[in-house]
CSV table of C-alpha atoms and ligand atoms in Angstrom, one decimal:
chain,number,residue,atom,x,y,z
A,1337,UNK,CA,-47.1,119.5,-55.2
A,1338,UNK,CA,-49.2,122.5,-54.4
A,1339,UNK,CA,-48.2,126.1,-56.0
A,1340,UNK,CA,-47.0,128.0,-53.3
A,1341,UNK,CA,-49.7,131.0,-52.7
A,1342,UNK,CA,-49.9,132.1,-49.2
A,1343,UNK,CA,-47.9,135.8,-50.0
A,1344,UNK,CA,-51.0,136.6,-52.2
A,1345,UNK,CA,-53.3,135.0,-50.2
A,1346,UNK,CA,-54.9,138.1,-48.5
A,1347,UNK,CA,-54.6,140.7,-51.2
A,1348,UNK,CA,-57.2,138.1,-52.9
A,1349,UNK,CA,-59.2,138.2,-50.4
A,1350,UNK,CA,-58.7,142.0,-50.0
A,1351,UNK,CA,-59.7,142.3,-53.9
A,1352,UNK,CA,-63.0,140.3,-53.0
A,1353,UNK,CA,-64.2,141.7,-50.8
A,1354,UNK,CA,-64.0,145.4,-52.1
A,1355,UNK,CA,-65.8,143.6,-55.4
A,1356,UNK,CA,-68.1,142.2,-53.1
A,1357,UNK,CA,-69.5,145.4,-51.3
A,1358,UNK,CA,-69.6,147.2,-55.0
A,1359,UNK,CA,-71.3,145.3,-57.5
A,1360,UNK,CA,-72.3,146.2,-60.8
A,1361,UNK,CA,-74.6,144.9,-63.2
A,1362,UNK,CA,-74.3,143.7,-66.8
A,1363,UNK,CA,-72.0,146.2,-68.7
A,1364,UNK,CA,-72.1,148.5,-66.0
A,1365,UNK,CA,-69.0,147.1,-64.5
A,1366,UNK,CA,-66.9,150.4,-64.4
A,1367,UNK,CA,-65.5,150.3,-61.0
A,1368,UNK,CA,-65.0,146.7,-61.1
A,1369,UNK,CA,-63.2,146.9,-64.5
A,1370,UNK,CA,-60.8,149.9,-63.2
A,1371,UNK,CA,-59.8,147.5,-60.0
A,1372,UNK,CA,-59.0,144.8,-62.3
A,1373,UNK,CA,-57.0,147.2,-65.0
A,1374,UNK,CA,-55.3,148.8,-61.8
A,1375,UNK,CA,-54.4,145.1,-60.4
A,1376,UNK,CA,-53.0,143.7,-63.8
A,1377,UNK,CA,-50.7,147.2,-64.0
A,1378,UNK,CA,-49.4,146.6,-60.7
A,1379,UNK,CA,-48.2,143.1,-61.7
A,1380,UNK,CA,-46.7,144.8,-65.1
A,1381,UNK,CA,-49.1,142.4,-67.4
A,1382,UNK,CA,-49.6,144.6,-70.8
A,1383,UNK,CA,-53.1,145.5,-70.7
A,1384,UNK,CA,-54.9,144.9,-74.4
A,1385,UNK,CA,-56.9,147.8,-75.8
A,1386,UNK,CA,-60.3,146.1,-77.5
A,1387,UNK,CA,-62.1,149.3,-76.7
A,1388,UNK,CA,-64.5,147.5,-74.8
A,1389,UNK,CA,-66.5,149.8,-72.2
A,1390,UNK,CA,-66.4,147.1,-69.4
A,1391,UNK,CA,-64.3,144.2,-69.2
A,1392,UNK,CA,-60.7,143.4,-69.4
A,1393,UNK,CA,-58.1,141.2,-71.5
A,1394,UNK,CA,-54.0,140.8,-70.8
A,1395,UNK,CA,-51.4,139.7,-72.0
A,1396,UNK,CA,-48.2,137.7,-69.9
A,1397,UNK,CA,-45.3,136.8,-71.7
A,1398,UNK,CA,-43.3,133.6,-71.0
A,1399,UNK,CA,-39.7,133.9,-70.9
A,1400,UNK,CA,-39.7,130.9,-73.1
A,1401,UNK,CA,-41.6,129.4,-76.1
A,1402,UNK,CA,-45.1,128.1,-76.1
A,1403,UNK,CA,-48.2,128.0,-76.2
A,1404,UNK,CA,-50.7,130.5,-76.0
A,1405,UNK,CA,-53.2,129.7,-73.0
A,1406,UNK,CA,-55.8,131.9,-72.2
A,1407,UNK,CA,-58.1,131.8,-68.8
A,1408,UNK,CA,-61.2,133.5,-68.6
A,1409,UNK,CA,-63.0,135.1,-65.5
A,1410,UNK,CA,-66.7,137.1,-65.2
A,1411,UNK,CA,-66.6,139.9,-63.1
A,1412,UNK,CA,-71.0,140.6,-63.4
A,1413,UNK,CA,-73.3,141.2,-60.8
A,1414,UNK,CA,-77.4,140.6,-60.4
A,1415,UNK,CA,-80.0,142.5,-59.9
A,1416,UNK,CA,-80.4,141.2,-56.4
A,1417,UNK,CA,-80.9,142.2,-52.5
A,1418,UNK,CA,-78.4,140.7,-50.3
A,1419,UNK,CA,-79.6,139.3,-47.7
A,1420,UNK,CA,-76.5,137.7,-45.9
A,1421,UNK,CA,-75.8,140.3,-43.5
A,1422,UNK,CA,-71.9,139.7,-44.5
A,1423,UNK,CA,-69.5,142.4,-43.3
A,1424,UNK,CA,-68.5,142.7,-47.3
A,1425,UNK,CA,-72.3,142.9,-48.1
A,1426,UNK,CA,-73.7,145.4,-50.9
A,1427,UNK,CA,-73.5,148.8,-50.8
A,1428,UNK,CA,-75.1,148.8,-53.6
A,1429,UNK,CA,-78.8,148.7,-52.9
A,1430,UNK,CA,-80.5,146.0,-55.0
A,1431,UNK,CA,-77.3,144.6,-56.4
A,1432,UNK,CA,-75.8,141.7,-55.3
A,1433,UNK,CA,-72.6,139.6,-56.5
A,1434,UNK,CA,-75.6,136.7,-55.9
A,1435,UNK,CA,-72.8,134.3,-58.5
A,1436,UNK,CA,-69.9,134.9,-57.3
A,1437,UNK,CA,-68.5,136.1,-60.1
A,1438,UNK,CA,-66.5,138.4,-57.3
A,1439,UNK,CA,-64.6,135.4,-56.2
A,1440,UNK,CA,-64.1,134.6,-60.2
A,1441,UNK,CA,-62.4,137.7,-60.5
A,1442,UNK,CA,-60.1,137.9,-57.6
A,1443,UNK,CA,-59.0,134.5,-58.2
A,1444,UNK,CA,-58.2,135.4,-61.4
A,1445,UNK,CA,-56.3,138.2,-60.3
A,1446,UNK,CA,-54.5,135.8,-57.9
A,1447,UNK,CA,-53.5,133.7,-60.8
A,1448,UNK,CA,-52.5,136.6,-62.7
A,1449,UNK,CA,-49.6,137.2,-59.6
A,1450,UNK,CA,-48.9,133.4,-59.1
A,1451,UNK,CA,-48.1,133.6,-62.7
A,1452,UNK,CA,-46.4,136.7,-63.3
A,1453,UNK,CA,-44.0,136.2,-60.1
A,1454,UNK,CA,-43.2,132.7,-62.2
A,1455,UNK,CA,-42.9,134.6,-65.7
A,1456,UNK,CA,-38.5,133.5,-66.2
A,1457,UNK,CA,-39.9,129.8,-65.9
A,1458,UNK,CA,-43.4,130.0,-68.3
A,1459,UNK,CA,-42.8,128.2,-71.4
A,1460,UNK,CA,-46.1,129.6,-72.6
A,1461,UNK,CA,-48.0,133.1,-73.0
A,1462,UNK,CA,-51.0,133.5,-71.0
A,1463,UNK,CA,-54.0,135.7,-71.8
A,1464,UNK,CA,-56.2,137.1,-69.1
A,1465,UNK,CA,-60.0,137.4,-70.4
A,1466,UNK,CA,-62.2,139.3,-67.8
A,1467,UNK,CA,-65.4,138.8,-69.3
A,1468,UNK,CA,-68.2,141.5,-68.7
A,1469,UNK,CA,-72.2,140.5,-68.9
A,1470,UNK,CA,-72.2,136.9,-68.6
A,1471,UNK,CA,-75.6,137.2,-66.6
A,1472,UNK,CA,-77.5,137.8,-69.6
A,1473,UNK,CA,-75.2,135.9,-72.1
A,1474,UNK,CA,-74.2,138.8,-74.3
A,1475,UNK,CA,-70.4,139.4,-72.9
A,1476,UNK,CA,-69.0,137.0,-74.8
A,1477,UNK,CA,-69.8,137.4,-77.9
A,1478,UNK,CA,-69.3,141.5,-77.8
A,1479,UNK,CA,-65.5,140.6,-76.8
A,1480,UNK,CA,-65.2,138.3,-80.1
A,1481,UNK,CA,-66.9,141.1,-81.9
A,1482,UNK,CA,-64.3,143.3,-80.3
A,1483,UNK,CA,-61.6,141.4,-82.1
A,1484,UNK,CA,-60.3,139.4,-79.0
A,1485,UNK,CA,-59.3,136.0,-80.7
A,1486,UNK,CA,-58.2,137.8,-83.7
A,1487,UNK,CA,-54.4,139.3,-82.6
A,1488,UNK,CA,-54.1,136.8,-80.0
A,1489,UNK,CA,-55.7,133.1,-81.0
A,1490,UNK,CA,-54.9,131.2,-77.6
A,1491,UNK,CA,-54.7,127.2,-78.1
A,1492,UNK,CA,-56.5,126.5,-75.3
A,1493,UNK,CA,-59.0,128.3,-72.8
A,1494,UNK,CA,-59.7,127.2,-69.4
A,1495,UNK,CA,-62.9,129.3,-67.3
A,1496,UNK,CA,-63.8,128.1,-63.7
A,1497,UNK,CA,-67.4,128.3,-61.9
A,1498,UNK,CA,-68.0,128.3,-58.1
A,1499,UNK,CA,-70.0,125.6,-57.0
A,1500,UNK,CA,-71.9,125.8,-53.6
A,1501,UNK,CA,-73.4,122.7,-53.4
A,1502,UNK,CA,-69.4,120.7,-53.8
A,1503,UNK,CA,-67.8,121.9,-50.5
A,1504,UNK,CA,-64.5,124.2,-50.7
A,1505,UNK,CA,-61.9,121.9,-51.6
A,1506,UNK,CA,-63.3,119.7,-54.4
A,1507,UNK,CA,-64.0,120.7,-57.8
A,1508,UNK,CA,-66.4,118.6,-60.3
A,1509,UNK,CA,-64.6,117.8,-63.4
A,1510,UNK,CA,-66.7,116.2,-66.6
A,1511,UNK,CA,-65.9,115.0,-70.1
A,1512,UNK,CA,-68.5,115.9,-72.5
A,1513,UNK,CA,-71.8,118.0,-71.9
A,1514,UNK,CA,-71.6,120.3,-68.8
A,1515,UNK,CA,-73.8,123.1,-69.3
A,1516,UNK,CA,-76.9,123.7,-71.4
A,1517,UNK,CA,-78.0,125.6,-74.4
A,1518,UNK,CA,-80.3,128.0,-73.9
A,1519,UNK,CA,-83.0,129.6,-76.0
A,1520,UNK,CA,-85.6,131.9,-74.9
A,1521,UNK,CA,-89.1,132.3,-77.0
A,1522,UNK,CA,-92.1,134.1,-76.9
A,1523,UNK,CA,-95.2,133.0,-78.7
A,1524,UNK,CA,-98.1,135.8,-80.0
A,1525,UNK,CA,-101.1,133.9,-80.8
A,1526,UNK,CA,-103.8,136.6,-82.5
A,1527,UNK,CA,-107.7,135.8,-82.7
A,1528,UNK,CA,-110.7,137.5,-83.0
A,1529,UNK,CA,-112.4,139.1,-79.7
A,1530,UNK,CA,-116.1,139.4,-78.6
A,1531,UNK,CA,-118.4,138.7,-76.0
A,1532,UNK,CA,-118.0,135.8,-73.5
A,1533,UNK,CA,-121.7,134.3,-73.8
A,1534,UNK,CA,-121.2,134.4,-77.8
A,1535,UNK,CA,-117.9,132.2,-78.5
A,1536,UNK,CA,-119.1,131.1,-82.0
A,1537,UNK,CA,-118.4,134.7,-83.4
A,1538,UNK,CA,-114.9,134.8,-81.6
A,1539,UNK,CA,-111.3,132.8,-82.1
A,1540,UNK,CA,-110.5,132.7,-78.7
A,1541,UNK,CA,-106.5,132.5,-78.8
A,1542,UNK,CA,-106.8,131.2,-75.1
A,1543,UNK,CA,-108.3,128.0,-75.9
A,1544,UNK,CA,-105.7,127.9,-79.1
A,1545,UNK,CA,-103.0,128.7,-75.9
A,1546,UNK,CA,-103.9,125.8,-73.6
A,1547,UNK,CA,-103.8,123.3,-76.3
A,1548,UNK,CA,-100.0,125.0,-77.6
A,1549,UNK,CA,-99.0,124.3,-74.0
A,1550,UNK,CA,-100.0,120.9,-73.4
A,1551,UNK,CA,-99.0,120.1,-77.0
A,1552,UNK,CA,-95.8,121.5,-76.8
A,1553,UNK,CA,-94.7,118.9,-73.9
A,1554,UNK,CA,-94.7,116.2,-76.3
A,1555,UNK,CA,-91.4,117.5,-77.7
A,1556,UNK,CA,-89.2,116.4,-75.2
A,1557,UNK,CA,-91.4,113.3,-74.4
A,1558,UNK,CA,-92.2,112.4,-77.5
A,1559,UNK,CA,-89.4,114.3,-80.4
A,1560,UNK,CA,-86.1,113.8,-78.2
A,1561,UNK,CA,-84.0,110.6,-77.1
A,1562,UNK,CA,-84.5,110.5,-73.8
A,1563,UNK,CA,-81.0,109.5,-73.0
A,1564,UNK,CA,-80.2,113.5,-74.4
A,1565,UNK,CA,-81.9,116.1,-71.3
A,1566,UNK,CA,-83.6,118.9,-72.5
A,1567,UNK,CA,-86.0,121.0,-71.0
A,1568,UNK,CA,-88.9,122.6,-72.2
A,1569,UNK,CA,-90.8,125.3,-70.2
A,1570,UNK,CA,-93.7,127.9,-70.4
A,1571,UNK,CA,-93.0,130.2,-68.0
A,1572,UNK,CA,-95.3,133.3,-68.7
A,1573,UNK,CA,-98.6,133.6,-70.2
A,1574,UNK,CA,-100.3,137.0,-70.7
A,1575,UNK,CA,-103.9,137.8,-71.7
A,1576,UNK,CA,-107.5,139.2,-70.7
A,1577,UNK,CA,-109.2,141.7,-69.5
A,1578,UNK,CA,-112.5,140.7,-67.8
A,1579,UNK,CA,-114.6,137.7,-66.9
A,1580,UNK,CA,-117.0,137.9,-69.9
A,1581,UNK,CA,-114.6,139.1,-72.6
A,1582,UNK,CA,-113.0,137.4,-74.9
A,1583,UNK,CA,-109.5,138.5,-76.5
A,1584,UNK,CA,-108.1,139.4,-79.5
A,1585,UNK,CA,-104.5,138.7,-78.7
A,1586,UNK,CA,-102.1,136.5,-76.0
A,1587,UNK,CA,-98.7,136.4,-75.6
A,1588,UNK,CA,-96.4,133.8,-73.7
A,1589,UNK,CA,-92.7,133.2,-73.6
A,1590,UNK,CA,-90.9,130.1,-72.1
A,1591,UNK,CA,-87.2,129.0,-72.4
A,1592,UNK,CA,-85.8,125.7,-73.8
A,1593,UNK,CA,-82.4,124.1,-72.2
A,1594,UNK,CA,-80.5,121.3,-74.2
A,1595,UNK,CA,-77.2,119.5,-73.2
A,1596,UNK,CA,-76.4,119.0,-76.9
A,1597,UNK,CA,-77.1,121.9,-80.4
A,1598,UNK,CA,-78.7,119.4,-82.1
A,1599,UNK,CA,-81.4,118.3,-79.6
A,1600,UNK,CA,-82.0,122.2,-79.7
A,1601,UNK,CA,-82.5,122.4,-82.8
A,1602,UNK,CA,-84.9,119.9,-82.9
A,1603,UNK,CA,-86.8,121.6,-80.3
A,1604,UNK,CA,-86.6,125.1,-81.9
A,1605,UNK,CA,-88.3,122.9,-85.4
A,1606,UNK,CA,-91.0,121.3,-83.5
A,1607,UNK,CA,-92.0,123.9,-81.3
A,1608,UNK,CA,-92.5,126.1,-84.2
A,1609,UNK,CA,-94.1,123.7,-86.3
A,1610,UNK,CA,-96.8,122.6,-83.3
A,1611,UNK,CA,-97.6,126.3,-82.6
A,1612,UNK,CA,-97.8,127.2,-85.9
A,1613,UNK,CA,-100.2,123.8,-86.9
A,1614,UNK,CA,-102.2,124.3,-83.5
A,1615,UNK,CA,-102.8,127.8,-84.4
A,1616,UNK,CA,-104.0,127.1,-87.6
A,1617,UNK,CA,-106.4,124.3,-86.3
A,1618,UNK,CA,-108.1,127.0,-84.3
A,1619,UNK,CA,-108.3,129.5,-87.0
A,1620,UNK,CA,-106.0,131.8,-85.2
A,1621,UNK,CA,-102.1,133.3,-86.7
A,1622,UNK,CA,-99.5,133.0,-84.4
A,1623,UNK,CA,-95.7,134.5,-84.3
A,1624,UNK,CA,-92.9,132.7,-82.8
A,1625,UNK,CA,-89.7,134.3,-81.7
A,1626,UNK,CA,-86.5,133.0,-80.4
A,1627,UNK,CA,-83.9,135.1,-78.4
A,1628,UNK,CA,-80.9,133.0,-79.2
A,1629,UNK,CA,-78.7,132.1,-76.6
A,1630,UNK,CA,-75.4,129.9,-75.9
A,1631,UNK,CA,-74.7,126.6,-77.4
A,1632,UNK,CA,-74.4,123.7,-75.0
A,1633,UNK,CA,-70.9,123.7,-72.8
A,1634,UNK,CA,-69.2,120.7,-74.0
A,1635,UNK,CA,-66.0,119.4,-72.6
A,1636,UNK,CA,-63.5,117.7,-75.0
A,1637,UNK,CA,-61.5,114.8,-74.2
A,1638,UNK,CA,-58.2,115.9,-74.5
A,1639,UNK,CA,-58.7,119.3,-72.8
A,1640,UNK,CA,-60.5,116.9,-70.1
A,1641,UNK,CA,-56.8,115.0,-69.7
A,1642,UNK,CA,-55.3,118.5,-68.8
A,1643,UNK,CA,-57.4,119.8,-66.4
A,1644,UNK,CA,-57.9,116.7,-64.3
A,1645,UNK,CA,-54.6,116.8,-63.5
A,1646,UNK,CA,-54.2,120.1,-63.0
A,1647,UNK,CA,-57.6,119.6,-60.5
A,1648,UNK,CA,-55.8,116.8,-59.1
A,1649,UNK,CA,-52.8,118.5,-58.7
A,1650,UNK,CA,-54.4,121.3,-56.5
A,1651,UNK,CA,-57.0,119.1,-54.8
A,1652,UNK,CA,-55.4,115.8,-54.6
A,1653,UNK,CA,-56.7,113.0,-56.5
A,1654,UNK,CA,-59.4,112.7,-53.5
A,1655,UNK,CA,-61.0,116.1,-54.3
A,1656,UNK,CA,-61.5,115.5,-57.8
A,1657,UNK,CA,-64.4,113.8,-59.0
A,1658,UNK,CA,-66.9,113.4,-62.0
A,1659,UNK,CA,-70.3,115.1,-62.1
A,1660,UNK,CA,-73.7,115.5,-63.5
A,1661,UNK,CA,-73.8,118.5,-65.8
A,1662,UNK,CA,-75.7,120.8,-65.3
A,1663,UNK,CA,-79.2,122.5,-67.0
A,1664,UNK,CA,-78.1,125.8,-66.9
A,1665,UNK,CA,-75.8,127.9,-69.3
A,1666,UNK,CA,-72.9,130.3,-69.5
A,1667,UNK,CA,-71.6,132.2,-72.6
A,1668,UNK,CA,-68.4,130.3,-71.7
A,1669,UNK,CA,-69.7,127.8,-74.5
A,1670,UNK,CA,-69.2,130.7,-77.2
A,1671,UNK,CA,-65.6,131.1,-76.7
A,1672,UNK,CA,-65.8,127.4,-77.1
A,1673,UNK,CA,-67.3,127.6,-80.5
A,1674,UNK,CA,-63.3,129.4,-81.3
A,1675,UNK,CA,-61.3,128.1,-79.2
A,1676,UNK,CA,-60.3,124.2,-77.4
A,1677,UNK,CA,-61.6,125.1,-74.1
A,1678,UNK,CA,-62.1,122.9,-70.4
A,1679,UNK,CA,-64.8,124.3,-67.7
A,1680,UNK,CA,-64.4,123.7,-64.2
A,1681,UNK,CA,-67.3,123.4,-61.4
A,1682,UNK,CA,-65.0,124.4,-58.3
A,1683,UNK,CA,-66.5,124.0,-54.7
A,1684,UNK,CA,-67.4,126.9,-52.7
A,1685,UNK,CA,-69.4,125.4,-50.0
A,1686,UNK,CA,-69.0,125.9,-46.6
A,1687,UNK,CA,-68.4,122.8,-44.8
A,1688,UNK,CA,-69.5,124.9,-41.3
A,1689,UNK,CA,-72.9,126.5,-42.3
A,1690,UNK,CA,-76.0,126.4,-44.3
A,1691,UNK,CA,-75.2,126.9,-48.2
A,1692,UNK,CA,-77.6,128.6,-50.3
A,1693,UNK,CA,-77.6,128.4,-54.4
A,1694,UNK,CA,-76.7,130.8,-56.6
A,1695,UNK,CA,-78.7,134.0,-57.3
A,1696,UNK,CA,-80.2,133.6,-53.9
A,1697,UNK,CA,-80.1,136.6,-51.6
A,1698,UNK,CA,-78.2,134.7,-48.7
A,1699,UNK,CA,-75.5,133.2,-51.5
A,1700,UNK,CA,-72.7,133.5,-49.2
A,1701,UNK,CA,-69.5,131.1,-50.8
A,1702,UNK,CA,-66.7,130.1,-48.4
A,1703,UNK,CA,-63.7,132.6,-48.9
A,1704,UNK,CA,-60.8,129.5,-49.3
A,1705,UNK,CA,-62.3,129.0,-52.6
A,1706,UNK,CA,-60.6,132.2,-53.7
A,1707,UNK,CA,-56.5,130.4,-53.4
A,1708,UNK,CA,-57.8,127.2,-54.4
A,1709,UNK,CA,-59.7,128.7,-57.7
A,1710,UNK,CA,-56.4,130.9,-58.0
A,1711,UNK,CA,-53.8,127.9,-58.0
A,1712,UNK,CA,-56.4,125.9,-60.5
A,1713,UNK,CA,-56.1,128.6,-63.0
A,1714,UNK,CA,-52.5,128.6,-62.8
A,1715,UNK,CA,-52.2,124.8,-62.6
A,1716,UNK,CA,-54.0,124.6,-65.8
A,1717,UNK,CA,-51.3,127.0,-67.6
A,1718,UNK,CA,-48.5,124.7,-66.4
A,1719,UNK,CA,-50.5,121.6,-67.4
A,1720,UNK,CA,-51.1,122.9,-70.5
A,1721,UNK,CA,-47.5,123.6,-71.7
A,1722,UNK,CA,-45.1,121.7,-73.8
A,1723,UNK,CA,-43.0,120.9,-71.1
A,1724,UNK,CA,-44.5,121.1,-68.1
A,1725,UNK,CA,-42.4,122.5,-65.1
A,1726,UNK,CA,-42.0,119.7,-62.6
A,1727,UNK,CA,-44.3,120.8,-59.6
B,2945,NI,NI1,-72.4,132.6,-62.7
């Protein structure tokens, strides 16, 4: 049976769309963090102090015992020009909720009422985690450096992602890997400049670069079990001046993405050990340096159990299914590294026009995502206690 919802229905929408037309980027969220603080006041949930410039975590008590469950939105914008022509568009020029993380937010909020209106019946206590900077992977880990799991150690954390290519009313549920790790490098390869026509006197870090690059692609075809996806990209390479020159100095920088931390680490071993070799070979030094970045998303087989059924409980058994995970990453995974946690791909595809992907400029999710994400969140709190209310 489906949570009851329609009496909030519009104030999520409301909530959207003021998000919407004033994004903010990554630890700028100000406003956003105000409407959010304002929102959880008006429903009486005790709003947690981790002095934290942006962002938001609350606390709703149960009437009865149980467990603590936590659900996690992130409220970020890009730096992005809309280009949807939406009557909620941007008024912030060159920023764009491009994610959705809008829609995260006010379906969070929406939880937070469905929830608070039911808090006589809760056997459980529910923290809200509004999770600034999850754009550039950093949010997460300042609110665990904040303190957040310290006071308040939920058992179980449940986060939700919009999905435009599943239509609105379907989510993607998966046991197992779901999202990638990610790690960022640059390479500095240093040689010895001169003239173009004279190459013996040089050590053209160039020619060192071309080999790194093609050498480097037998790590994930030759160093990794294929039956484990990684990827490994250059994506920037920097150096020269002139046509008869040749360099002292080149820099690139690439990215690696790995469903599992220990394909990573082979990746992060080999790529260093190839660079640093291949350097050598051509009588040139070479630096590597890695940015870090969050471990793979993986999806745990009892927390899996939960949220199906709270999926299928939404959606119907019919608007559940398995799926492919996914190369990219969130810093969901680090509250993972803490915390039993499930992460759902929800659809927000319109089933009536042209969908675009995320971080495009003409992003524009279907609205009914916002109840459905809303109910999901609160679905998964009353899967997810002892006794669960029969609904
Ligand atoms: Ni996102």
């Amino acid at each position: 049976m489906r949570l009851e919802t329609e009496k909030y229905d519009n104030r999520i929408r409301e909530i959207k769309r003021d998000l919407h037309r004033h994004p903010e980027i990554s630890f700028r969220e100000y406003r956003t963090t105000r409407v959010i603080k304002q929102e959880l006041e008006s429903l009486g949930i005790e709003l947690l102090d981790l002095k934290l410039d942006t962002g938001a975590v609350a606390l709703l008590r149960g009437k009865k015992q149980g467990p603590l469950i936590a659900l996690r939105a992130d409220i970020d914008a890009l730096q992005l020009k809309e280009e949807t022509g939406a009557p909620d568009a941007s008024e912030n020029p060159g920023v764009m909720h491009g994610c959705g993380h809008d829609l995260h937010t006010a379906s969070l909020l929406g939880a937070a009422m469905i929830l608070s209106d039911m808090r006589e019946e809760l056997c459980a206590n529910v923290l809200f985690i509004f999770q600034p900077a999850e754009e550039i992977t950093a949010g997460a880990q300042l609110m665990l450096n904040h303190g957040l799991f310290e006071k308040y150690k939920p058992d179980m954390l449940f986060g939700i992602h919009n999905v435009p290519e599943l239509p609105v009313g379907t989510a993607g549920v998966k046991l197992g890997a779901l999202m990638s790790a990610k790690n960022n490098f640059s390479i500095k390869i240093t040689g010895v400049g001169g003239h173009g026509a004279l190459p013996h006197t040089t050590r053209d870090p160039i020619v060192c670069a071309a080999s790194v690059i093609n050498s480097v692609q037998s790590i994930v075809s030759r160093n990794v079990d294929p039956r484990d996806p990684a990827v490994l990209s250059v994506c920037s390479i920097h150096a020269g001046t002139q046509d008869n020159l040749i360099v002292d100095e080149l820099t690139m920088t690439g990215s690696i993405r790995a469903l599992s931390d220990g394909v990573m680490q082979t990746a992060i071993e080999r790529l260093n050990d190839i660079v640093r070799s291949t350097a050598k070979a051509y009588g040139c030094g070479a630096e590597v340096m890695f940015n870090g970045g969050p471990p793979a998303l993986v999806n745990d087989e009892s927390m899996y159990r939960i949220a199906k059924t709270a999926a299928e409980k939404v959606l119907g058994p019919d608007g559940v299914m398995d799926i492919r995970p996914s190369m990219g990453s969130e810093d969901f995974a680090v509250f993972m590294k803490h915390v039993s946690g499930f992460f759902y791909f929800l659809g927000s595809g319109s089933r009536t026009r042209e969908n675009y992907p995320w971080h495009s400029g003409r992003f524009q999710p279907d609205e009914d995502y916002l109840a459905i994400a809303a109910q999901l969140y609160a679905q998964s709190v009353l899967c997810s206690m002892q006794k669960p209310l029969s609904l």
